[in-house]
Amino acid sequence: MILIKKSSDLLSHISELKKANRIIGFVPTMGALHDGHLSLIESAKQKCDIVVCSIFVNPTQFNQASDLASYPRTLENDIRLLLSKSCDILFHPEIDEVYGNLLEKESSEDYGSFIHVLEGASRPGHFDGVVTVLRKLFLLVQPNQVYFGQKDYQQCLVVKTLIQRSFQDIVFNLCPIAREKDGLAMSSRNVRLNQSEREVAPKIFESLQLVAQNWTITNWELGLNQAQVNLQKPPFQFEYLCACDPMSLDSLTHFQSNAIILVAVQLGSTRLIDNILVGS
Ligand code: PAF
């Protein structure tokens, strides 16, 4: 694996690969890698000649300085994991390599109504930061295929829109959520949970499953209400659990067979999200 820290070095390396008609797969990450990220690398390895992973904790997508400061950084272990998956290139730039001297953000305001709900409402400016950094990274890496995890479902809709608008040649790949044995969705933030928080955390996925099991025209609201009640009790601080249209993220007012159930809770100082697609 080649470790590249300079944007100019990455550009010249990619230009050689392009000349040789290599298919480039890209897995953008913020590091603190876990099996979820590694499954994205594995998927990319299957379809692409060269797999590029970026590790860059993007300052513009954090809306709380404390969250940015405490975001886990585990580079040595990340490198070991990437080597074990035969990743070809790791791009690990400093902030000024990506942003220059100005931490400017582009706006995602007009991406559609889905940008303003759920994570968009809870984390103002977050998706602006995501589209800003991904545009920069896509221009540097020039991937043929990109790989994103379903855990950040709303982010996936945002990335698809960015691709439709500006990078039509890139193929978007949605990869399934990787879970711990007890169902907790893998996340770089899970390491922040203390023992008692970690013990109750599987209730998040259990609640999603409860909704999925009751996803019928007669039971859906009952299942949804019960799941909400489960996560409205301490130690959870409930943010949202709702059933939405998978494309528009409009909250459902009537039953529809295909839906996505999305949840966000705070557990101690850690914010966790998860989701499940229901229906045929
Ligand atoms: O999902 C993430 O880890 C980040 O939002 C991403 C896509 C790497 C952009 O910084």
PDB file of C-alpha atoms and ligand atoms in Angstrom:
ATOM      1  CA  MET A   1       0.000   0.000   0.000  1.00  0.00           C
ATOM      2  CA  ILE A   2       1.258   3.465  -0.860  1.00  0.00           C
ATOM      3  CA  LEU A   3       0.697   6.193   1.732  1.00  0.00           C
ATOM      4  CA  ILE A   4       0.194   9.593   0.092  1.00  0.00           C
ATOM      5  CA  LYS A   5      -0.081  12.816   2.078  1.00  0.00           C
ATOM      6  CA  LYS A   6       0.230  15.505  -0.602  1.00  0.00           C
ATOM      7  CA  SER A   7      -2.568  16.303  -3.054  1.00  0.00           C
ATOM      8  CA  SER A   8      -0.012  16.938  -5.836  1.00  0.00           C
ATOM      9  CA  ASP A   9       1.507  13.464  -5.302  1.00  0.00           C
ATOM     10  CA  LEU A  10      -1.925  11.888  -5.402  1.00  0.00           C
ATOM     11  CA  LEU A  11      -2.810  13.720  -8.630  1.00  0.00           C
ATOM     12  CA  SER A  12       0.349  12.551 -10.397  1.00  0.00           C
ATOM     13  CA  HIS A  13      -0.137   8.988  -9.201  1.00  0.00           C
ATOM     14  CA  ILE A  14      -3.775   8.944 -10.330  1.00  0.00           C
ATOM     15  CA  SER A  15      -2.804  10.401 -13.700  1.00  0.00           C
ATOM     16  CA  GLU A  16      -0.469   7.411 -14.303  1.00  0.00           C
ATOM     17  CA  LEU A  17      -3.252   5.002 -13.325  1.00  0.00           C
ATOM     18  CA  LYS A  18      -5.696   6.747 -15.678  1.00  0.00           C
ATOM     19  CA  LYS A  19      -3.205   6.505 -18.549  1.00  0.00           C
ATOM     20  CA  ALA A  20      -3.046   2.767 -17.893  1.00  0.00           C
ATOM     21  CA  ASN A  21      -6.896   2.609 -17.950  1.00  0.00           C
ATOM     22  CA  ARG A  22      -7.062   1.300 -14.381  1.00  0.00           C
ATOM     23  CA  ILE A  23     -10.518   1.188 -12.745  1.00  0.00           C
ATOM     24  CA  ILE A  24     -10.275   3.170  -9.520  1.00  0.00           C
ATOM     25  CA  GLY A  25     -12.496   2.394  -6.534  1.00  0.00           C
ATOM     26  CA  PHE A  26     -12.697   4.957  -3.722  1.00  0.00           C
ATOM     27  CA  VAL A  27     -13.663   4.550  -0.068  1.00  0.00           C
ATOM     28  CA  PRO A  28     -13.642   7.936   1.701  1.00  0.00           C
ATOM     29  CA  THR A  29     -13.418   7.680   5.493  1.00  0.00           C
ATOM     30  CA  MET A  30     -12.550   9.695   8.570  1.00  0.00           C
ATOM     31  CA  GLY A  31     -10.489   6.833   9.977  1.00  0.00           C
ATOM     32  CA  ALA A  32     -11.013   4.884  13.217  1.00  0.00           C
ATOM     33  CA  LEU A  33     -11.688   2.042  10.820  1.00  0.00           C
ATOM     34  CA  HIS A  34     -13.876  -0.931  11.753  1.00  0.00           C
ATOM     35  CA  ASP A  35     -15.304  -3.938   9.928  1.00  0.00           C
ATOM     36  CA  GLY A  36     -17.928  -1.713   8.271  1.00  0.00           C
ATOM     37  CA  HIS A  37     -15.218   0.282   6.488  1.00  0.00           C
ATOM     38  CA  LEU A  38     -13.314  -2.899   5.695  1.00  0.00           C
ATOM     39  CA  SER A  39     -16.389  -4.404   4.030  1.00  0.00           C
ATOM     40  CA  LEU A  40     -16.443  -1.325   1.755  1.00  0.00           C
ATOM     41  CA  ILE A  41     -12.781  -1.943   0.875  1.00  0.00           C
ATOM     42  CA  GLU A  42     -13.604  -5.601   0.154  1.00  0.00           C
ATOM     43  CA  SER A  43     -16.492  -4.617  -2.148  1.00  0.00           C
ATOM     44  CA  ALA A  44     -14.237  -2.151  -3.966  1.00  0.00           C
ATOM     45  CA  LYS A  45     -11.509  -4.790  -4.372  1.00  0.00           C
ATOM     46  CA  GLN A  46     -13.992  -7.065  -6.141  1.00  0.00           C
ATOM     47  CA  LYS A  47     -14.863  -4.589  -8.902  1.00  0.00           C
ATOM     48  CA  CYS A  48     -11.827  -2.305  -9.231  1.00  0.00           C
ATOM     49  CA  ASP A  49      -8.176  -2.593 -10.243  1.00  0.00           C
ATOM     50  CA  ILE A  50      -6.998  -0.069  -7.654  1.00  0.00           C
ATOM     51  CA  VAL A  51      -8.622   0.793  -4.331  1.00  0.00           C
ATOM     52  CA  VAL A  52      -7.992   4.188  -2.772  1.00  0.00           C
ATOM     53  CA  CYS A  53      -9.030   4.847   0.838  1.00  0.00           C
ATOM     54  CA  SER A  54      -8.875   8.337   2.282  1.00  0.00           C
ATOM     55  CA  ILE A  55      -8.558   9.049   5.991  1.00  0.00           C
ATOM     56  CA  PHE A  56      -9.378  12.672   6.623  1.00  0.00           C
ATOM     57  CA  VAL A  57     -11.253  14.018   9.634  1.00  0.00           C
ATOM     58  CA  ASN A  58     -13.112  16.730   7.796  1.00  0.00           C
ATOM     59  CA  PRO A  59     -13.426  19.810  10.038  1.00  0.00           C
ATOM     60  CA  THR A  60     -16.221  21.457   8.021  1.00  0.00           C
ATOM     61  CA  GLN A  61     -18.778  18.708   8.661  1.00  0.00           C
ATOM     62  CA  PHE A  62     -18.629  18.929  12.460  1.00  0.00           C
ATOM     63  CA  ASN A  63     -21.077  21.324  14.017  1.00  0.00           C
ATOM     64  CA  GLN A  64     -19.603  20.957  17.498  1.00  0.00           C
ATOM     65  CA  ALA A  65     -15.939  21.695  18.158  1.00  0.00           C
ATOM     66  CA  SER A  66     -15.935  19.124  20.992  1.00  0.00           C
ATOM     67  CA  ASP A  67     -17.129  16.388  18.607  1.00  0.00           C
ATOM     68  CA  LEU A  68     -14.309  17.231  16.168  1.00  0.00           C
ATOM     69  CA  ALA A  69     -11.727  17.323  18.965  1.00  0.00           C
ATOM     70  CA  SER A  70     -12.793  13.996  20.440  1.00  0.00           C
ATOM     71  CA  TYR A  71     -13.287  12.190  17.122  1.00  0.00           C
ATOM     72  CA  PRO A  72     -11.204   8.991  17.461  1.00  0.00           C
ATOM     73  CA  ARG A  73      -7.886   9.019  15.593  1.00  0.00           C
ATOM     74  CA  THR A  74      -6.220   5.618  15.304  1.00  0.00           C
ATOM     75  CA  LEU A  75      -3.934   5.886  12.271  1.00  0.00           C
ATOM     76  CA  GLU A  76      -1.509   3.086  13.121  1.00  0.00           C
ATOM     77  CA  ASN A  77      -4.282   0.564  13.582  1.00  0.00           C
ATOM     78  CA  ASP A  78      -6.082   1.871  10.485  1.00  0.00           C
ATOM     79  CA  ILE A  79      -2.971   1.275   8.373  1.00  0.00           C
ATOM     80  CA  ARG A  80      -2.669  -2.257   9.737  1.00  0.00           C
ATOM     81  CA  LEU A  81      -6.313  -2.969   8.849  1.00  0.00           C
ATOM     82  CA  LEU A  82      -5.992  -1.491   5.351  1.00  0.00           C
ATOM     83  CA  LEU A  83      -2.876  -3.612   4.723  1.00  0.00           C
ATOM     84  CA  SER A  84      -4.807  -6.710   5.804  1.00  0.00           C
ATOM     85  CA  LYS A  85      -7.381  -5.931   3.081  1.00  0.00           C
ATOM     86  CA  SER A  86      -4.729  -5.178   0.418  1.00  0.00           C
ATOM     87  CA  CYS A  87      -5.863  -1.611  -0.041  1.00  0.00           C
ATOM     88  CA  ASP A  88      -3.640  -0.065  -2.741  1.00  0.00           C
ATOM     89  CA  ILE A  89      -3.451   3.625  -1.808  1.00  0.00           C
ATOM     90  CA  LEU A  90      -4.095   5.459   1.459  1.00  0.00           C
ATOM     91  CA  PHE A  91      -4.566   9.210   1.087  1.00  0.00           C
ATOM     92  CA  HIS A  92      -4.059  10.871   4.472  1.00  0.00           C
ATOM     93  CA  PRO A  93      -3.695  14.619   3.949  1.00  0.00           C
ATOM     94  CA  GLU A  94      -3.363  17.487   6.404  1.00  0.00           C
ATOM     95  CA  ILE A  95      -6.212  20.009   6.438  1.00  0.00           C
ATOM     96  CA  ASP A  96      -4.420  22.621   4.283  1.00  0.00           C
ATOM     97  CA  GLU A  97      -3.687  20.029   1.572  1.00  0.00           C
ATOM     98  CA  VAL A  98      -7.445  19.709   1.095  1.00  0.00           C
ATOM     99  CA  TYR A  99      -8.677  23.212   1.965  1.00  0.00           C
ATOM    100  CA  GLY A 100      -5.732  25.531   1.456  1.00  0.00           C
ATOM    101  CA  ASN A 101      -5.872  28.395   3.960  1.00  0.00           C
ATOM    102  CA  LEU A 102      -9.653  28.810   3.878  1.00  0.00           C
ATOM    103  CA  LEU A 103     -12.109  26.435   5.526  1.00  0.00           C
ATOM    104  CA  GLU A 104     -14.896  27.451   3.139  1.00  0.00           C
ATOM    105  CA  LYS A 105     -18.013  25.340   2.681  1.00  0.00           C
ATOM    106  CA  GLU A 106     -20.261  25.021  -0.340  1.00  0.00           C
ATOM    107  CA  SER A 107     -24.018  24.937   0.178  1.00  0.00           C
ATOM    108  CA  SER A 108     -26.196  21.858  -0.191  1.00  0.00           C
ATOM    109  CA  GLU A 109     -29.317  23.963   0.521  1.00  0.00           C
ATOM    110  CA  ASP A 110     -30.910  23.260  -2.890  1.00  0.00           C
ATOM    111  CA  TYR A 111     -30.317  19.488  -2.949  1.00  0.00           C
ATOM    112  CA  GLY A 112     -33.983  18.829  -2.127  1.00  0.00           C
ATOM    113  CA  SER A 113     -36.240  18.835   0.911  1.00  0.00           C
ATOM    114  CA  PHE A 114     -34.518  15.691   2.239  1.00  0.00           C
ATOM    115  CA  ILE A 115     -31.432  17.735   3.080  1.00  0.00           C
ATOM    116  CA  HIS A 116     -33.257  19.736   5.750  1.00  0.00           C
ATOM    117  CA  VAL A 117     -34.760  16.900   7.828  1.00  0.00           C
ATOM    118  CA  LEU A 118     -33.322  14.374  10.315  1.00  0.00           C
ATOM    119  CA  GLU A 119     -29.510  14.756  10.326  1.00  0.00           C
ATOM    120  CA  GLY A 120     -29.865  17.964   8.320  1.00  0.00           C
ATOM    121  CA  ALA A 121     -32.085  19.434  11.046  1.00  0.00           C
ATOM    122  CA  SER A 122     -30.067  18.031  13.973  1.00  0.00           C
ATOM    123  CA  ARG A 123     -26.662  18.992  12.592  1.00  0.00           C
ATOM    124  CA  PRO A 124     -26.955  22.332  10.754  1.00  0.00           C
ATOM    125  CA  GLY A 125     -24.264  22.723   8.089  1.00  0.00           C
ATOM    126  CA  HIS A 126     -23.166  19.081   8.354  1.00  0.00           C
ATOM    127  CA  PHE A 127     -24.102  18.109   4.787  1.00  0.00           C
ATOM    128  CA  ASP A 128     -22.545  21.319   3.439  1.00  0.00           C
ATOM    129  CA  GLY A 129     -19.262  20.081   4.905  1.00  0.00           C
ATOM    130  CA  VAL A 130     -19.776  16.588   3.491  1.00  0.00           C
ATOM    131  CA  VAL A 131     -20.426  17.759  -0.089  1.00  0.00           C
ATOM    132  CA  THR A 132     -17.549  20.240   0.144  1.00  0.00           C
ATOM    133  CA  VAL A 133     -14.978  17.626   1.104  1.00  0.00           C
ATOM    134  CA  LEU A 134     -16.334  14.960  -1.231  1.00  0.00           C
ATOM    135  CA  ARG A 135     -16.176  17.303  -4.235  1.00  0.00           C
ATOM    136  CA  LYS A 136     -12.514  18.012  -3.377  1.00  0.00           C
ATOM    137  CA  LEU A 137     -11.725  14.333  -2.843  1.00  0.00           C
ATOM    138  CA  PHE A 138     -13.549  13.185  -5.999  1.00  0.00           C
ATOM    139  CA  LEU A 139     -11.592  15.752  -8.053  1.00  0.00           C
ATOM    140  CA  LEU A 140      -8.317  14.447  -6.619  1.00  0.00           C
ATOM    141  CA  VAL A 141      -9.005  10.692  -6.694  1.00  0.00           C
ATOM    142  CA  GLN A 142     -11.090  10.713  -9.928  1.00  0.00           C
ATOM    143  CA  PRO A 143     -12.737   7.399  -9.026  1.00  0.00           C
ATOM    144  CA  ASN A 144     -14.799   5.193 -11.339  1.00  0.00           C
ATOM    145  CA  GLN A 145     -16.646   3.622  -8.401  1.00  0.00           C
ATOM    146  CA  VAL A 146     -17.343   4.964  -4.903  1.00  0.00           C
ATOM    147  CA  TYR A 147     -18.465   2.965  -1.861  1.00  0.00           C
ATOM    148  CA  PHE A 148     -20.638   4.218   0.996  1.00  0.00           C
ATOM    149  CA  GLY A 149     -22.321   2.439   3.905  1.00  0.00           C
ATOM    150  CA  GLN A 150     -26.098   2.421   4.396  1.00  0.00           C
ATOM    151  CA  LYS A 151     -25.657   3.393   8.043  1.00  0.00           C
ATOM    152  CA  ASP A 152     -25.357   7.015   6.897  1.00  0.00           C
ATOM    153  CA  TYR A 153     -28.423   6.614   4.677  1.00  0.00           C
ATOM    154  CA  GLN A 154     -29.203  10.311   4.377  1.00  0.00           C
ATOM    155  CA  GLN A 155     -25.556  10.997   3.523  1.00  0.00           C
ATOM    156  CA  CYS A 156     -25.885   8.384   0.742  1.00  0.00           C
ATOM    157  CA  LEU A 157     -28.804  10.364  -0.768  1.00  0.00           C
ATOM    158  CA  VAL A 158     -26.686  13.516  -0.549  1.00  0.00           C
ATOM    159  CA  VAL A 159     -23.721  11.827  -2.264  1.00  0.00           C
ATOM    160  CA  LYS A 160     -25.963  10.407  -5.002  1.00  0.00           C
ATOM    161  CA  THR A 161     -27.255  13.927  -5.663  1.00  0.00           C
ATOM    162  CA  LEU A 162     -23.711  15.343  -5.779  1.00  0.00           C
ATOM    163  CA  ILE A 163     -22.788  12.623  -8.286  1.00  0.00           C
ATOM    164  CA  GLN A 164     -25.905  13.232 -10.445  1.00  0.00           C
ATOM    165  CA  ARG A 165     -25.114  16.930 -10.558  1.00  0.00           C
ATOM    166  CA  SER A 166     -21.351  17.026 -10.954  1.00  0.00           C
ATOM    167  CA  PHE A 167     -19.758  13.603 -11.412  1.00  0.00           C
ATOM    168  CA  GLN A 168     -22.013  11.618 -13.771  1.00  0.00           C
ATOM    169  CA  ASP A 169     -19.236   9.156 -14.624  1.00  0.00           C
ATOM    170  CA  ILE A 170     -18.871   7.944 -11.056  1.00  0.00           C
ATOM    171  CA  VAL A 171     -20.818   4.818 -10.076  1.00  0.00           C
ATOM    172  CA  PHE A 172     -22.274   4.928  -6.550  1.00  0.00           C
ATOM    173  CA  ASN A 173     -22.299   1.682  -4.529  1.00  0.00           C
ATOM    174  CA  LEU A 174     -24.518   1.381  -1.442  1.00  0.00           C
ATOM    175  CA  CYS A 175     -23.134  -1.236   0.979  1.00  0.00           C
ATOM    176  CA  PRO A 176     -25.042  -2.964   3.812  1.00  0.00           C
ATOM    177  CA  ILE A 177     -24.679  -1.933   7.455  1.00  0.00           C
ATOM    178  CA  ALA A 178     -22.066  -3.979   9.335  1.00  0.00           C
ATOM    179  CA  ARG A 179     -23.271  -4.955  12.799  1.00  0.00           C
ATOM    180  CA  GLU A 180     -21.748  -6.307  15.982  1.00  0.00           C
ATOM    181  CA  LYS A 181     -23.006  -9.761  17.071  1.00  0.00           C
ATOM    182  CA  ASP A 182     -25.637  -8.124  19.286  1.00  0.00           C
ATOM    183  CA  GLY A 183     -26.938  -5.972  16.414  1.00  0.00           C
ATOM    184  CA  LEU A 184     -25.313  -2.630  17.240  1.00  0.00           C
ATOM    185  CA  ALA A 185     -24.407  -0.870  13.985  1.00  0.00           C
ATOM    186  CA  MET A 186     -20.643  -0.508  13.690  1.00  0.00           C
ATOM    187  CA  SER A 187     -19.495   3.072  14.070  1.00  0.00           C
ATOM    188  CA  SER A 188     -16.225   4.812  14.819  1.00  0.00           C
ATOM    189  CA  ARG A 189     -18.068   6.501  17.680  1.00  0.00           C
ATOM    190  CA  ASN A 190     -18.879   3.192  19.462  1.00  0.00           C
ATOM    191  CA  VAL A 191     -15.465   3.242  21.189  1.00  0.00           C
ATOM    192  CA  ARG A 192     -16.684   6.235  23.194  1.00  0.00           C
ATOM    193  CA  LEU A 193     -19.460   4.219  24.899  1.00  0.00           C
ATOM    194  CA  ASN A 194     -18.737   3.165  28.460  1.00  0.00           C
ATOM    195  CA  GLN A 195     -19.551  -0.375  29.576  1.00  0.00           C
ATOM    196  CA  SER A 196     -23.113   0.281  30.718  1.00  0.00           C
ATOM    197  CA  GLU A 197     -23.901   2.369  27.625  1.00  0.00           C
ATOM    198  CA  ARG A 198     -22.474  -0.374  25.398  1.00  0.00           C
ATOM    199  CA  GLU A 199     -24.715  -2.927  27.165  1.00  0.00           C
ATOM    200  CA  VAL A 200     -27.937  -1.049  26.366  1.00  0.00           C
ATOM    201  CA  ALA A 201     -26.896   0.159  22.884  1.00  0.00           C
ATOM    202  CA  PRO A 202     -28.306  -2.945  21.069  1.00  0.00           C
ATOM    203  CA  LYS A 203     -31.804  -1.673  22.009  1.00  0.00           C
ATOM    204  CA  ILE A 204     -31.453   0.719  19.081  1.00  0.00           C
ATOM    205  CA  PHE A 205     -31.405  -2.066  16.494  1.00  0.00           C
ATOM    206  CA  GLU A 206     -33.964  -4.089  18.492  1.00  0.00           C
ATOM    207  CA  SER A 207     -36.319  -1.131  18.195  1.00  0.00           C
ATOM    208  CA  LEU A 208     -35.774  -0.948  14.440  1.00  0.00           C
ATOM    209  CA  GLN A 209     -36.464  -4.672  14.169  1.00  0.00           C
ATOM    210  CA  LEU A 210     -39.674  -4.218  16.151  1.00  0.00           C
ATOM    211  CA  VAL A 211     -40.863  -1.742  13.538  1.00  0.00           C
ATOM    212  CA  ALA A 212     -39.797  -4.067  10.697  1.00  0.00           C
ATOM    213  CA  GLN A 213     -41.659  -7.025  12.247  1.00  0.00           C
ATOM    214  CA  ASN A 214     -44.839  -4.949  12.522  1.00  0.00           C
ATOM    215  CA  TRP A 215     -44.600  -3.432   9.051  1.00  0.00           C
ATOM    216  CA  THR A 216     -48.181  -4.169   7.935  1.00  0.00           C
ATOM    217  CA  ILE A 217     -51.028  -1.820   7.096  1.00  0.00           C
ATOM    218  CA  THR A 218     -52.696  -2.624  10.437  1.00  0.00           C
ATOM    219  CA  ASN A 219     -49.684  -2.667  12.792  1.00  0.00           C
ATOM    220  CA  TRP A 220     -47.136  -0.169  11.449  1.00  0.00           C
ATOM    221  CA  GLU A 221     -48.111   2.747  13.685  1.00  0.00           C
ATOM    222  CA  LEU A 222     -48.283   0.546  16.765  1.00  0.00           C
ATOM    223  CA  GLY A 223     -44.793  -0.827  16.062  1.00  0.00           C
ATOM    224  CA  LEU A 224     -43.433   2.647  15.451  1.00  0.00           C
ATOM    225  CA  ASN A 225     -44.953   4.017  18.679  1.00  0.00           C
ATOM    226  CA  GLN A 226     -43.642   1.109  20.757  1.00  0.00           C
ATOM    227  CA  ALA A 227     -40.139   1.507  19.296  1.00  0.00           C
ATOM    228  CA  GLN A 228     -40.206   5.231  20.069  1.00  0.00           C
ATOM    229  CA  VAL A 229     -41.315   4.552  23.656  1.00  0.00           C
ATOM    230  CA  ASN A 230     -38.424   2.044  24.069  1.00  0.00           C
ATOM    231  CA  LEU A 231     -35.851   4.681  23.174  1.00  0.00           C
ATOM    232  CA  GLN A 232     -37.478   7.546  25.054  1.00  0.00           C
ATOM    233  CA  LYS A 233     -36.358   6.045  28.386  1.00  0.00           C
ATOM    234  CA  PRO A 234     -33.029   6.829  30.093  1.00  0.00           C
ATOM    235  CA  PRO A 235     -30.168   6.328  29.492  1.00  0.00           C
ATOM    236  CA  PHE A 236     -31.251   7.147  25.923  1.00  0.00           C
ATOM    237  CA  GLN A 237     -31.844  10.746  24.964  1.00  0.00           C
ATOM    238  CA  PHE A 238     -34.260  10.365  22.101  1.00  0.00           C
ATOM    239  CA  GLU A 239     -33.800  12.498  18.982  1.00  0.00           C
ATOM    240  CA  TYR A 240     -35.908  10.807  16.321  1.00  0.00           C
ATOM    241  CA  LEU A 241     -37.226   7.471  15.172  1.00  0.00           C
ATOM    242  CA  CYS A 242     -39.376   7.810  12.098  1.00  0.00           C
ATOM    243  CA  ALA A 243     -40.652   6.025   9.037  1.00  0.00           C
ATOM    244  CA  CYS A 244     -39.857   7.820   5.798  1.00  0.00           C
ATOM    245  CA  ASP A 245     -40.067   7.437   2.063  1.00  0.00           C
ATOM    246  CA  PRO A 246     -36.684   5.960   1.001  1.00  0.00           C
ATOM    247  CA  MET A 247     -36.174   8.500  -1.803  1.00  0.00           C
ATOM    248  CA  SER A 248     -37.615  11.781  -0.480  1.00  0.00           C
ATOM    249  CA  LEU A 249     -37.255  11.107   3.265  1.00  0.00           C
ATOM    250  CA  ASP A 250     -40.747  12.570   3.680  1.00  0.00           C
ATOM    251  CA  SER A 251     -42.141  11.300   6.969  1.00  0.00           C
ATOM    252  CA  LEU A 252     -44.955   8.798   6.261  1.00  0.00           C
ATOM    253  CA  THR A 253     -48.467   9.836   7.148  1.00  0.00           C
ATOM    254  CA  HIS A 254     -49.969   6.719   5.535  1.00  0.00           C
ATOM    255  CA  PHE A 255     -48.702   3.162   5.250  1.00  0.00           C
ATOM    256  CA  GLN A 256     -46.544   2.384   2.239  1.00  0.00           C
ATOM    257  CA  SER A 257     -44.885  -0.955   1.636  1.00  0.00           C
ATOM    258  CA  ASN A 258     -41.343   0.340   0.990  1.00  0.00           C
ATOM    259  CA  ALA A 259     -39.987   2.602   3.674  1.00  0.00           C
ATOM    260  CA  ILE A 260     -36.902   3.389   5.655  1.00  0.00           C
ATOM    261  CA  ILE A 261     -36.954   3.630   9.436  1.00  0.00           C
ATOM    262  CA  LEU A 262     -34.282   5.993  10.711  1.00  0.00           C
ATOM    263  CA  VAL A 263     -33.217   6.570  14.284  1.00  0.00           C
ATOM    264  CA  ALA A 264     -30.893   8.906  16.192  1.00  0.00           C
ATOM    265  CA  VAL A 265     -30.297   8.850  19.930  1.00  0.00           C
ATOM    266  CA  GLN A 266     -27.751  10.248  22.293  1.00  0.00           C
ATOM    267  CA  LEU A 267     -26.251   7.735  24.718  1.00  0.00           C
ATOM    268  CA  GLY A 268     -24.141   9.533  27.321  1.00  0.00           C
ATOM    269  CA  SER A 269     -21.908  11.807  25.283  1.00  0.00           C
ATOM    270  CA  THR A 270     -22.178   9.686  22.137  1.00  0.00           C
ATOM    271  CA  ARG A 271     -24.675  10.287  19.353  1.00  0.00           C
ATOM    272  CA  LEU A 272     -25.674   7.132  17.481  1.00  0.00           C
ATOM    273  CA  ILE A 273     -27.676   6.650  14.292  1.00  0.00           C
ATOM    274  CA  ASP A 274     -29.035   3.541  12.586  1.00  0.00           C
ATOM    275  CA  ASN A 275     -31.688   2.562  10.053  1.00  0.00           C
ATOM    276  CA  ILE A 276     -33.491  -0.338   8.411  1.00  0.00           C
ATOM    277  CA  LEU A 277     -35.223  -0.668   5.044  1.00  0.00           C
ATOM    278  CA  VAL A 278     -38.627  -2.333   5.320  1.00  0.00           C
ATOM    279  CA  GLY A 279     -41.121  -3.720   2.810  1.00  0.00           C
ATOM    280  CA  SER A 280     -40.778  -5.644  -0.421  1.00  0.00           C
TER     281      SER A 280
HETATM  282  O1  PAF B   1     -19.020   9.111   6.334  1.00  0.00           O
HETATM  283  C1  PAF B   1     -17.937   9.666   6.584  1.00  0.00           C
HETATM  284  O2  PAF B   1     -17.041   9.078   7.188  1.00  0.00           O
HETATM  285  C2  PAF B   1     -17.704  11.098   6.116  1.00  0.00           C
HETATM  286  O3  PAF B   1     -18.882  11.827   6.164  1.00  0.00           O
HETATM  287  C3  PAF B   1     -17.067  11.193   4.718  1.00  0.00           C
HETATM  288  C4  PAF B   1     -17.977  10.584   3.666  1.00  0.00           C
HETATM  289  C5  PAF B   1     -15.733  10.451   4.720  1.00  0.00           C
HETATM  290  C6  PAF B   1     -16.816  12.642   4.352  1.00  0.00           C
HETATM  291  O4  PAF B   1     -15.939  13.250   5.244  1.00  0.00           O
END
